[in-house]
């Protein structure tokens, strides 16, 4: 089990004249599952983009094993840190197998050839995401849920020690959401993969994550275990929502029940 440190230090970032992240600091627990939660436009996806080097910070830095990711060679970084961005776009006409195979590019040198290990990594990723039967289909012919599972397969084929996922359950029905989160949990437990994901569903985040990061207005409001973070006060501050927190009868983790305008708890 390889252990890596991933640290965000005094980070400020944004787009054009708009500052989104404001002097943010965060240490990602190694070999655990971290879920980033918060209201829309609070900076969750921007944080993940900076952590994966898709976006350069205005100040501060992201450190991988003590080194700035923005000074590392791209291929070297991609062997350690993988990303599934929000709403990725596949090249027109590409097949599922070809797209998933692109996850192996960081492991290919200029003169190196495709190996049996590459075949095995792609096959395992297709099998794990239940997309093996789609291998010869064009990605643009698939449903939204099927495409999302194919993108997850590509990220798995990369076989990195750290994996960042921006809303990996988007477009998936509840059964496939649970399947994907179960898959990520298995990956974490069997390989020790450090997983950081943005999730909208607070209850799924609390059930599957070891560590929750609650964001508001480009800052971290609170970070810690689900029992520490998922409280009625945090839900009110971060989402502007009244709620009741009870123990999840299945997992024992905290379960959030939102309260509607008429004082009713919506289950």
GROMACS .gro file of C-alpha atoms in nm:
model
  267
    1UNK     CA    1   0.000   0.000   0.000
    2UNK     CA    2   0.165   0.322  -0.120
    3UNK     CA    3   0.106   0.628   0.093
    4UNK     CA    4   0.112   0.975  -0.060
    5UNK     CA    5   0.048   1.315   0.094
    6UNK     CA    6  -0.176   1.564  -0.085
    7UNK     CA    7  -0.192   1.910   0.069
    8UNK     CA    8  -0.356   2.237  -0.031
    9UNK     CA    9  -0.174   2.537   0.113
   10UNK     CA   10  -0.308   2.897   0.128
   11UNK     CA   11  -0.484   2.846  -0.206
   12UNK     CA   12  -0.658   3.121  -0.401
   13UNK     CA   13  -0.804   3.049  -0.745
   14UNK     CA   14  -1.079   3.160  -0.980
   15UNK     CA   15  -1.178   3.251  -1.335
   16UNK     CA   16  -1.106   3.587  -1.504
   17UNK     CA   17  -1.183   3.854  -1.244
   18UNK     CA   18  -1.387   3.623  -1.022
   19UNK     CA   19  -1.218   3.479  -0.714
   20UNK     CA   20  -1.371   3.141  -0.623
   21UNK     CA   21  -1.131   2.994  -0.366
   22UNK     CA   22  -1.001   3.230  -0.100
   23UNK     CA   23  -0.685   3.127   0.093
   24UNK     CA   24  -0.797   2.771   0.142
   25UNK     CA   25  -0.595   2.506   0.328
   26UNK     CA   26  -0.663   2.132   0.336
   27UNK     CA   27  -0.480   1.807   0.411
   28UNK     CA   28  -0.624   1.499   0.238
   29UNK     CA   29  -0.602   1.187   0.459
   30UNK     CA   30  -0.384   0.928   0.287
   31UNK     CA   31  -0.541   0.595   0.184
   32UNK     CA   32  -0.891   0.714   0.279
   33UNK     CA   33  -1.207   0.833   0.106
   34UNK     CA   34  -1.274   1.206   0.123
   35UNK     CA   35  -1.602   1.361   0.008
   36UNK     CA   36  -1.629   1.733  -0.063
   37UNK     CA   37  -1.982   1.869  -0.010
   38UNK     CA   38  -2.148   2.208  -0.026
   39UNK     CA   39  -2.407   2.416  -0.206
   40UNK     CA   40  -2.386   2.490  -0.579
   41UNK     CA   41  -2.114   2.741  -0.677
   42UNK     CA   42  -1.932   2.711  -0.342
   43UNK     CA   43  -1.605   2.612  -0.511
   44UNK     CA   44  -1.607   2.230  -0.490
   45UNK     CA   45  -1.530   2.165  -0.857
   46UNK     CA   46  -1.283   2.454  -0.873
   47UNK     CA   47  -1.092   2.302  -0.582
   48UNK     CA   48  -1.077   1.965  -0.760
   49UNK     CA   49  -0.961   2.134  -1.083
   50UNK     CA   50  -0.673   2.303  -0.903
   51UNK     CA   51  -0.583   1.982  -0.718
   52UNK     CA   52  -0.558   1.801  -1.052
   53UNK     CA   53  -0.367   2.085  -1.228
   54UNK     CA   54  -0.647   2.165  -1.471
   55UNK     CA   55  -0.653   2.514  -1.322
   56UNK     CA   56  -0.355   2.716  -1.199
   57UNK     CA   57  -0.384   2.890  -0.863
   58UNK     CA   58  -0.351   3.264  -0.827
   59UNK     CA   59  -0.158   3.208  -0.508
   60UNK     CA   60  -0.073   2.920  -0.279
   61UNK     CA   61   0.000   2.569  -0.401
   62UNK     CA   62  -0.101   2.204  -0.413
   63UNK     CA   63   0.168   1.970  -0.284
   64UNK     CA   64   0.199   1.602  -0.371
   65UNK     CA   65   0.452   1.434  -0.141
   66UNK     CA   66   0.584   1.780  -0.060
   67UNK     CA   67   0.633   1.888  -0.424
   68UNK     CA   68   0.418   2.137  -0.614
   69UNK     CA   69   0.205   1.953  -0.870
   70UNK     CA   70   0.236   2.255  -1.102
   71UNK     CA   71   0.612   2.195  -1.131
   72UNK     CA   72   0.590   1.819  -1.193
   73UNK     CA   73   0.614   1.667  -1.544
   74UNK     CA   74   0.256   1.587  -1.660
   75UNK     CA   75   0.321   1.218  -1.726
   76UNK     CA   76   0.484   1.171  -1.388
   77UNK     CA   77   0.188   1.335  -1.215
   78UNK     CA   78  -0.061   1.128  -1.416
   79UNK     CA   79   0.100   0.804  -1.299
   80UNK     CA   80   0.018   0.896  -0.941
   81UNK     CA   81  -0.292   1.115  -0.960
   82UNK     CA   82  -0.597   1.047  -1.178
   83UNK     CA   83  -0.899   1.265  -1.246
   84UNK     CA   84  -1.257   1.216  -1.359
   85UNK     CA   85  -1.373   1.572  -1.435
   86UNK     CA   86  -1.731   1.693  -1.444
   87UNK     CA   87  -1.906   1.636  -1.781
   88UNK     CA   88  -1.603   1.510  -1.979
   89UNK     CA   89  -1.630   1.503  -2.359
   90UNK     CA   90  -1.522   1.202  -2.565
   91UNK     CA   91  -1.380   1.234  -2.919
   92UNK     CA   92  -1.653   1.179  -3.177
   93UNK     CA   93  -1.694   0.817  -3.282
   94UNK     CA   94  -1.450   0.669  -3.028
   95UNK     CA   95  -1.538   0.328  -2.895
   96UNK     CA   96  -1.567   0.240  -2.530
   97UNK     CA   97  -1.259   0.015  -2.543
   98UNK     CA   98  -1.049   0.287  -2.707
   99UNK     CA   99  -1.158   0.549  -2.455
  100UNK     CA  100  -1.086   0.327  -2.156
  101UNK     CA  101  -0.749   0.238  -2.311
  102UNK     CA  102  -0.651   0.604  -2.296
  103UNK     CA  103  -0.627   0.562  -1.921
  104UNK     CA  104  -0.305   0.370  -1.988
  105UNK     CA  105  -0.131   0.660  -2.169
  106UNK     CA  106   0.062   0.782  -1.861
  107UNK     CA  107   0.223   0.438  -1.840
  108UNK     CA  108   0.338   0.446  -2.204
  109UNK     CA  109   0.682   0.588  -2.281
  110UNK     CA  110   0.782   0.720  -2.621
  111UNK     CA  111   0.922   0.385  -2.728
  112UNK     CA  112   0.723   0.150  -2.506
  113UNK     CA  113   0.467  -0.088  -2.652
  114UNK     CA  114   0.124  -0.192  -2.537
  115UNK     CA  115   0.165  -0.482  -2.296
  116UNK     CA  116  -0.036  -0.765  -2.148
  117UNK     CA  117  -0.051  -0.565  -1.825
  118UNK     CA  118  -0.224  -0.284  -2.017
  119UNK     CA  119  -0.478  -0.531  -2.157
  120UNK     CA  120  -0.543  -0.664  -1.809
  121UNK     CA  121  -0.589  -0.316  -1.661
  122UNK     CA  122  -0.842  -0.217  -1.929
  123UNK     CA  123  -1.033  -0.547  -1.900
  124UNK     CA  124  -1.046  -0.519  -1.520
  125UNK     CA  125  -1.176  -0.161  -1.543
  126UNK     CA  126  -1.447  -0.260  -1.791
  127UNK     CA  127  -1.547  -0.557  -1.577
  128UNK     CA  128  -1.556  -0.355  -1.255
  129UNK     CA  129  -1.784  -0.089  -1.407
  130UNK     CA  130  -2.002  -0.346  -1.588
  131UNK     CA  131  -1.922  -0.193  -1.925
  132UNK     CA  132  -1.740  -0.492  -2.078
  133UNK     CA  133  -2.036  -0.569  -2.306
  134UNK     CA  134  -2.022  -0.211  -2.435
  135UNK     CA  135  -1.656  -0.230  -2.538
  136UNK     CA  136  -1.718  -0.209  -2.914
  137UNK     CA  137  -1.996   0.049  -2.893
  138UNK     CA  138  -1.938   0.414  -2.978
  139UNK     CA  139  -1.938   0.627  -2.664
  140UNK     CA  140  -2.169   0.888  -2.820
  141UNK     CA  141  -2.436   0.618  -2.871
  142UNK     CA  142  -2.462   0.540  -2.500
  143UNK     CA  143  -2.701   0.672  -2.238
  144UNK     CA  144  -2.579   0.928  -1.988
  145UNK     CA  145  -2.546   0.666  -1.717
  146UNK     CA  146  -2.354   0.427  -1.942
  147UNK     CA  147  -2.117   0.704  -2.049
  148UNK     CA  148  -2.050   0.796  -1.688
  149UNK     CA  149  -1.955   0.438  -1.605
  150UNK     CA  150  -1.725   0.428  -1.909
  151UNK     CA  151  -1.545   0.744  -1.792
  152UNK     CA  152  -1.505   0.587  -1.448
  153UNK     CA  153  -1.359   0.279  -1.619
  154UNK     CA  154  -1.101   0.498  -1.794
  155UNK     CA  155  -1.003   0.652  -1.459
  156UNK     CA  156  -0.972   0.304  -1.304
  157UNK     CA  157  -0.758   0.181  -1.596
  158UNK     CA  158  -0.507   0.455  -1.514
  159UNK     CA  159  -0.436   0.266  -1.187
  160UNK     CA  160  -0.321   0.567  -0.987
  161UNK     CA  161  -0.262   0.577  -0.613
  162UNK     CA  162  -0.478   0.891  -0.585
  163UNK     CA  163  -0.806   0.937  -0.768
  164UNK     CA  164  -1.008   1.260  -0.788
  165UNK     CA  165  -1.369   1.239  -0.908
  166UNK     CA  166  -1.601   1.535  -0.969
  167UNK     CA  167  -1.956   1.412  -0.913
  168UNK     CA  168  -1.895   1.050  -1.023
  169UNK     CA  169  -2.261   0.958  -0.966
  170UNK     CA  170  -2.398   1.221  -1.209
  171UNK     CA  171  -2.657   1.079  -1.453
  172UNK     CA  172  -2.677   0.751  -1.260
  173UNK     CA  173  -2.992   0.609  -1.107
  174UNK     CA  174  -2.976   0.520  -0.740
  175UNK     CA  175  -2.880   0.156  -0.793
  176UNK     CA  176  -2.587   0.253  -1.017
  177UNK     CA  177  -2.487   0.531  -0.775
  178UNK     CA  178  -2.453   0.274  -0.500
  179UNK     CA  179  -2.268   0.036  -0.735
  180UNK     CA  180  -2.014   0.304  -0.824
  181UNK     CA  181  -1.960   0.406  -0.462
  182UNK     CA  182  -1.927   0.041  -0.361
  183UNK     CA  183  -1.670   0.000  -0.640
  184UNK     CA  184  -1.470   0.300  -0.516
  185UNK     CA  185  -1.485   0.163  -0.161
  186UNK     CA  186  -1.352  -0.173  -0.282
  187UNK     CA  187  -1.072   0.008  -0.469
  188UNK     CA  188  -0.982   0.195  -0.152
  189UNK     CA  189  -0.986  -0.114   0.068
  190UNK     CA  190  -0.805  -0.354  -0.166
  191UNK     CA  191  -0.546  -0.120  -0.320
  192UNK     CA  192  -0.532   0.158  -0.060
  193UNK     CA  193  -0.624   0.413  -0.327
  194UNK     CA  194  -0.674   0.761  -0.184
  195UNK     CA  195  -1.006   0.886  -0.322
  196UNK     CA  196  -1.132   1.244  -0.324
  197UNK     CA  197  -1.477   1.302  -0.470
  198UNK     CA  198  -1.730   1.580  -0.498
  199UNK     CA  199  -2.079   1.454  -0.408
  200UNK     CA  200  -2.414   1.630  -0.397
  201UNK     CA  201  -2.593   1.369  -0.190
  202UNK     CA  202  -2.504   1.437   0.174
  203UNK     CA  203  -2.628   1.102   0.296
  204UNK     CA  204  -2.426   0.904   0.040
  205UNK     CA  205  -2.123   1.117   0.128
  206UNK     CA  206  -2.169   1.044   0.498
  207UNK     CA  207  -2.217   0.672   0.436
  208UNK     CA  208  -1.917   0.617   0.208
  209UNK     CA  209  -1.657   0.877   0.310
  210UNK     CA  210  -1.410   0.850   0.595
  211UNK     CA  211  -1.359   1.228   0.584
  212UNK     CA  212  -1.601   1.505   0.492
  213UNK     CA  213  -1.505   1.854   0.375
  214UNK     CA  214  -1.794   2.103   0.390
  215UNK     CA  215  -1.741   2.415   0.178
  216UNK     CA  216  -1.918   2.750   0.166
  217UNK     CA  217  -1.831   3.064  -0.031
  218UNK     CA  218  -1.493   2.937  -0.145
  219UNK     CA  219  -1.376   2.841   0.200
  220UNK     CA  220  -1.377   2.527   0.411
  221UNK     CA  221  -1.641   2.559   0.680
  222UNK     CA  222  -1.556   2.231   0.850
  223UNK     CA  223  -1.362   1.910   0.787
  224UNK     CA  224  -1.356   1.585   0.979
  225UNK     CA  225  -1.534   1.253   1.019
  226UNK     CA  226  -1.902   1.225   0.911
  227UNK     CA  227  -2.009   1.214   1.277
  228UNK     CA  228  -1.824   1.539   1.342
  229UNK     CA  229  -1.931   1.726   1.028
  230UNK     CA  230  -2.285   1.618   0.940
  231UNK     CA  231  -2.471   1.815   1.204
  232UNK     CA  232  -2.786   2.024   1.193
  233UNK     CA  233  -2.577   2.340   1.242
  234UNK     CA  234  -2.348   2.253   0.950
  235UNK     CA  235  -2.641   2.176   0.719
  236UNK     CA  236  -2.800   2.509   0.814
  237UNK     CA  237  -2.478   2.706   0.759
  238UNK     CA  238  -2.362   2.536   0.442
  239UNK     CA  239  -2.696   2.473   0.268
  240UNK     CA  240  -2.932   2.716   0.442
  241UNK     CA  241  -3.154   2.419   0.523
  242UNK     CA  242  -3.323   2.307   0.841
  243UNK     CA  243  -3.280   1.936   0.906
  244UNK     CA  244  -3.278   1.657   1.158
  245UNK     CA  245  -2.981   1.425   1.192
  246UNK     CA  246  -3.047   1.068   1.302
  247UNK     CA  247  -2.834   0.751   1.297
  248UNK     CA  248  -2.855   0.563   0.968
  249UNK     CA  249  -3.019   0.230   1.065
  250UNK     CA  250  -2.800   0.044   0.815
  251UNK     CA  251  -2.455   0.199   0.849
  252UNK     CA  252  -2.477   0.376   1.185
  253UNK     CA  253  -2.345   0.689   1.013
  254UNK     CA  254  -2.536   1.019   1.046
  255UNK     CA  255  -2.843   1.048   0.822
  256UNK     CA  256  -2.981   1.390   0.724
  257UNK     CA  257  -3.358   1.441   0.700
  258UNK     CA  258  -3.445   1.778   0.540
  259UNK     CA  259  -3.730   1.983   0.684
  260UNK     CA  260  -3.956   2.154   0.430
  261UNK     CA  261  -4.119   2.497   0.451
  262UNK     CA  262  -4.428   2.344   0.612
  263UNK     CA  263  -4.231   2.190   0.896
  264UNK     CA  264  -4.247   1.838   0.749
  265UNK     CA  265  -3.949   1.603   0.741
  266UNK     CA  266  -3.897   1.473   0.388
  267UNK     CA  267  -3.760   1.120   0.381
   0.00000   0.00000   0.00000
